[in-house]
XYZ file of C-alpha atoms in Angstrom:
242
model
C 5.972 -1.555 -16.399
C 2.245 -2.726 -15.014
C 2.020 -5.275 -13.079
C -0.100 -7.951 -12.360
C -1.469 -8.767 -8.979
C -3.360 -11.482 -9.840
C -1.943 -15.299 -9.121
C -3.626 -16.786 -12.021
C -1.781 -14.721 -13.718
C 1.592 -14.435 -11.604
C 1.493 -17.672 -10.971
C 2.742 -17.293 -7.301
C 1.069 -15.146 -4.138
C 3.144 -11.510 -4.641
C 5.016 -9.764 -1.646
C 4.060 -6.576 -0.077
C 6.570 -5.420 2.065
C 4.927 -3.210 5.023
C 6.158 0.106 5.279
C 9.639 -0.331 2.933
C 10.084 -2.723 5.597
C 9.755 -3.401 9.776
C 12.494 -4.446 11.457
C 15.965 -2.913 12.265
C 15.180 0.622 10.481
C 12.970 3.345 10.999
C 9.176 2.065 9.471
C 8.757 4.606 5.826
C 12.811 6.170 5.587
C 14.777 5.489 2.722
C 16.961 2.639 4.044
C 13.350 0.782 4.425
C 11.836 1.350 1.401
C 15.334 0.282 -0.301
C 16.213 -2.635 2.496
C 12.674 -3.560 1.518
C 13.783 -4.002 -2.361
C 16.597 -5.271 -1.559
C 15.074 -9.066 0.375
C 13.238 -8.990 -2.891
C 9.686 -7.716 -2.064
C 7.397 -7.630 -5.541
C 5.958 -4.032 -3.871
C 6.491 -1.382 -1.330
C 4.379 -0.363 0.728
C 5.144 3.343 1.609
C 2.106 6.173 3.053
C 2.148 8.882 2.603
C 0.828 12.767 4.134
C 0.320 15.448 2.629
C 2.573 19.642 3.958
C 0.873 21.984 4.984
C 2.304 23.919 1.797
C 1.406 21.140 -0.237
C 4.188 18.444 -0.524
C 3.786 14.881 -0.862
C 6.429 12.758 2.129
C 6.504 9.632 3.699
C 5.357 9.455 7.133
C 2.416 7.423 9.006
C 1.310 8.892 12.204
C -0.653 11.955 11.975
C 1.918 13.558 13.964
C 4.940 14.469 15.003
C 7.018 12.907 18.574
C 6.474 16.034 19.746
C 3.074 16.839 19.363
C 2.420 19.072 16.085
C -0.179 17.910 12.539
C 1.650 16.537 9.862
C -0.678 18.977 8.614
C 0.245 21.996 9.403
C 3.831 22.419 9.546
C 5.424 23.333 5.839
C 7.903 21.200 3.799
C 10.911 23.701 4.329
C 10.379 22.750 7.586
C 9.654 19.120 7.805
C 12.787 18.249 5.115
C 15.018 19.251 7.702
C 13.562 16.577 10.265
C 14.924 14.257 11.852
C 12.791 11.080 13.246
C 15.594 8.283 14.771
C 17.469 10.029 13.202
C 16.652 9.408 9.252
C 14.679 12.058 7.465
C 11.331 12.232 5.748
C 11.789 10.914 2.349
C 10.002 13.413 -0.215
C 7.278 11.225 -2.320
C 8.630 13.216 -5.902
C 12.405 12.042 -5.839
C 10.851 7.882 -4.457
C 8.470 8.057 -7.248
C 12.464 8.718 -9.615
C 13.855 6.049 -7.364
C 11.402 4.030 -8.245
C 10.612 5.027 -12.003
C 14.495 4.428 -12.303
C 14.784 1.133 -10.180
C 11.781 -0.520 -11.648
C 10.259 -0.834 -8.275
C 6.215 -0.927 -7.343
C 4.580 1.087 -5.091
C 1.788 0.600 -2.136
C 0.701 4.514 -2.256
C -1.274 4.218 1.014
C -3.145 7.871 1.274
C -3.062 9.128 4.311
C -6.408 11.342 4.400
C -7.399 10.891 7.730
C -8.798 14.937 9.183
C -7.716 16.755 6.266
C -9.938 17.708 3.484
C -11.383 15.953 0.441
C -8.621 14.877 -2.654
C -5.964 17.673 -1.545
C -3.173 14.385 -1.664
C -5.013 12.430 -4.368
C -4.672 15.200 -6.324
C -0.942 16.323 -5.228
C 0.010 12.974 -6.349
C -1.311 12.607 -9.226
C -0.284 15.080 -10.078
C 3.203 13.685 -9.596
C 2.966 10.652 -10.815
C 2.205 12.081 -14.453
C 5.003 14.063 -14.323
C 7.175 11.377 -13.486
C 5.885 9.214 -15.632
C 4.991 7.036 -12.514
C 1.732 5.736 -13.543
C 2.134 1.868 -14.462
C 4.516 1.634 -10.817
C 1.707 3.013 -8.274
C -1.223 1.597 -6.384
C -3.060 3.952 -4.836
C -4.888 2.437 -1.260
C -7.563 3.859 0.225
C -9.922 3.861 3.290
C -12.532 6.661 2.095
C -13.988 4.204 -0.506
C -15.508 7.859 -2.207
C -12.483 9.144 -2.937
C -10.928 5.469 -3.932
C -14.478 6.303 -6.424
C -13.614 9.378 -7.977
C -9.772 9.265 -8.222
C -11.079 5.387 -10.621
C -13.255 7.826 -12.666
C -10.787 10.877 -12.807
C -8.104 8.577 -14.336
C -8.729 4.862 -14.607
C -5.450 3.972 -16.636
C -5.240 3.902 -12.199
C -4.276 1.132 -10.146
C -6.830 1.212 -6.770
C -7.262 -0.712 -3.683
C -9.056 -0.257 -0.740
C -8.524 -0.756 2.641
C -11.273 -2.059 5.306
C -11.166 -2.127 8.942
C -14.780 -4.984 8.289
C -16.457 -7.890 6.480
C -19.068 -5.572 3.590
C -22.031 -8.075 2.597
C -22.317 -8.405 -1.220
C -18.225 -7.405 -1.665
C -18.024 -8.158 -5.183
C -21.082 -5.998 -5.657
C -19.613 -3.362 -3.952
C -15.873 -3.209 -5.647
C -17.295 -2.675 -9.114
C -19.657 -0.160 -8.055
C -16.886 2.020 -5.933
C -14.441 0.950 -9.117
C -11.116 -1.038 -7.294
C -8.858 -2.778 -8.314
C -8.170 -5.124 -5.315
C -9.350 -5.332 -1.935
C -7.008 -5.684 1.328
C -9.138 -8.249 3.905
C -7.551 -9.262 7.802
C -6.377 -13.138 7.705
C -8.784 -12.784 10.575
C -11.589 -11.522 8.414
C -10.780 -14.252 5.164
C -13.140 -16.083 4.403
C -13.614 -18.810 1.096
C -16.787 -17.535 -0.276
C -15.184 -13.687 -0.488
C -11.511 -14.808 -3.014
C -14.130 -16.530 -5.283
C -16.303 -13.201 -6.057
C -12.799 -10.142 -5.285
C -11.963 -12.704 -8.319
C -15.604 -13.615 -10.730
C -14.256 -9.876 -10.695
C -11.003 -9.636 -12.044
C -10.147 -7.772 -9.069
C -7.377 -9.363 -6.381
C -7.351 -9.525 -2.702
C -4.105 -8.053 -0.740
C -4.049 -10.036 2.091
C -2.775 -8.504 5.991
C -2.143 -9.049 9.109
C -1.733 -13.202 8.852
C 0.101 -14.589 11.338
C -0.477 -18.774 11.397
C 2.289 -20.559 10.219
C 0.832 -23.879 10.237
C -2.262 -22.902 7.406
C -2.170 -23.957 4.295
C -3.883 -21.544 3.076
C -1.962 -20.822 0.502
C -2.358 -24.182 -1.085
C -5.428 -23.993 -0.475
C -6.849 -20.233 -1.655
C -5.691 -18.648 -4.785
C -4.553 -14.889 -2.631
C -2.515 -12.951 -4.936
C -0.582 -10.516 -2.094
C 1.213 -11.429 0.860
C 1.353 -8.151 2.953
C 3.876 -8.087 5.529
C 5.757 -5.740 7.896
C 9.011 -7.627 5.894
C 9.620 -10.051 2.899
C 11.990 -12.401 5.043
C 8.896 -13.394 6.605
C 6.983 -13.704 3.557
C 8.552 -16.191 1.927
C 9.343 -18.858 5.278
C 4.939 -18.391 5.396
C 5.293 -19.601 1.715
C 7.819 -21.641 1.660
C 6.203 -23.737 4.894
C 3.261 -24.153 2.902
C 5.079 -24.942 -0.432
C 6.044 -27.948 1.407
C 3.333 -29.022 3.271
């Protein structure tokens, strides 16, 4: 089932757990994504890369601890590695788990340092094979790739990742066909959320740390993305009591 993101539809701010969960387990590991689910995250964000032979797997850093680039190593070798004592999850296995457990995933497409389209093509092939299009959001820093992905697959939910603030944000999101947008707390402006919602797109707030603010009472922030759902719940419950 496709997950509604807009607070105007859900009646609350959804919680996204970053890299599975951050804390006492290795990020992007099976332990992390399962822990994120146990802690009640509405969305579990993970990082997806592509092996040399075209197998998508979970890892944030582009290099392995020994300095080799992940995309230069075959899956046959990668699957035998353990980082912080944990193996690298294969995306196909994670998608099957998400489908069977009714979990929603935010897949951060790690497309830096790679030919355009390769990772996205393989991920979409897996989504179709595992019947999990409704279980995922695809996250892109590469907005050109986001646009062409949405153009070819309008049934997918795509999110634009940013490192700055846009001029005419609503117009831009419509142009690239983004369904939602990540906004850093330091760059959050009330007028931007009005523009984003005016076109039916959702806002995901990241890098939030100020528990003394009443931001979530004042504005319809759709998703709060944090390292641990427990911290997100404390923030949201604290502000509701103010």
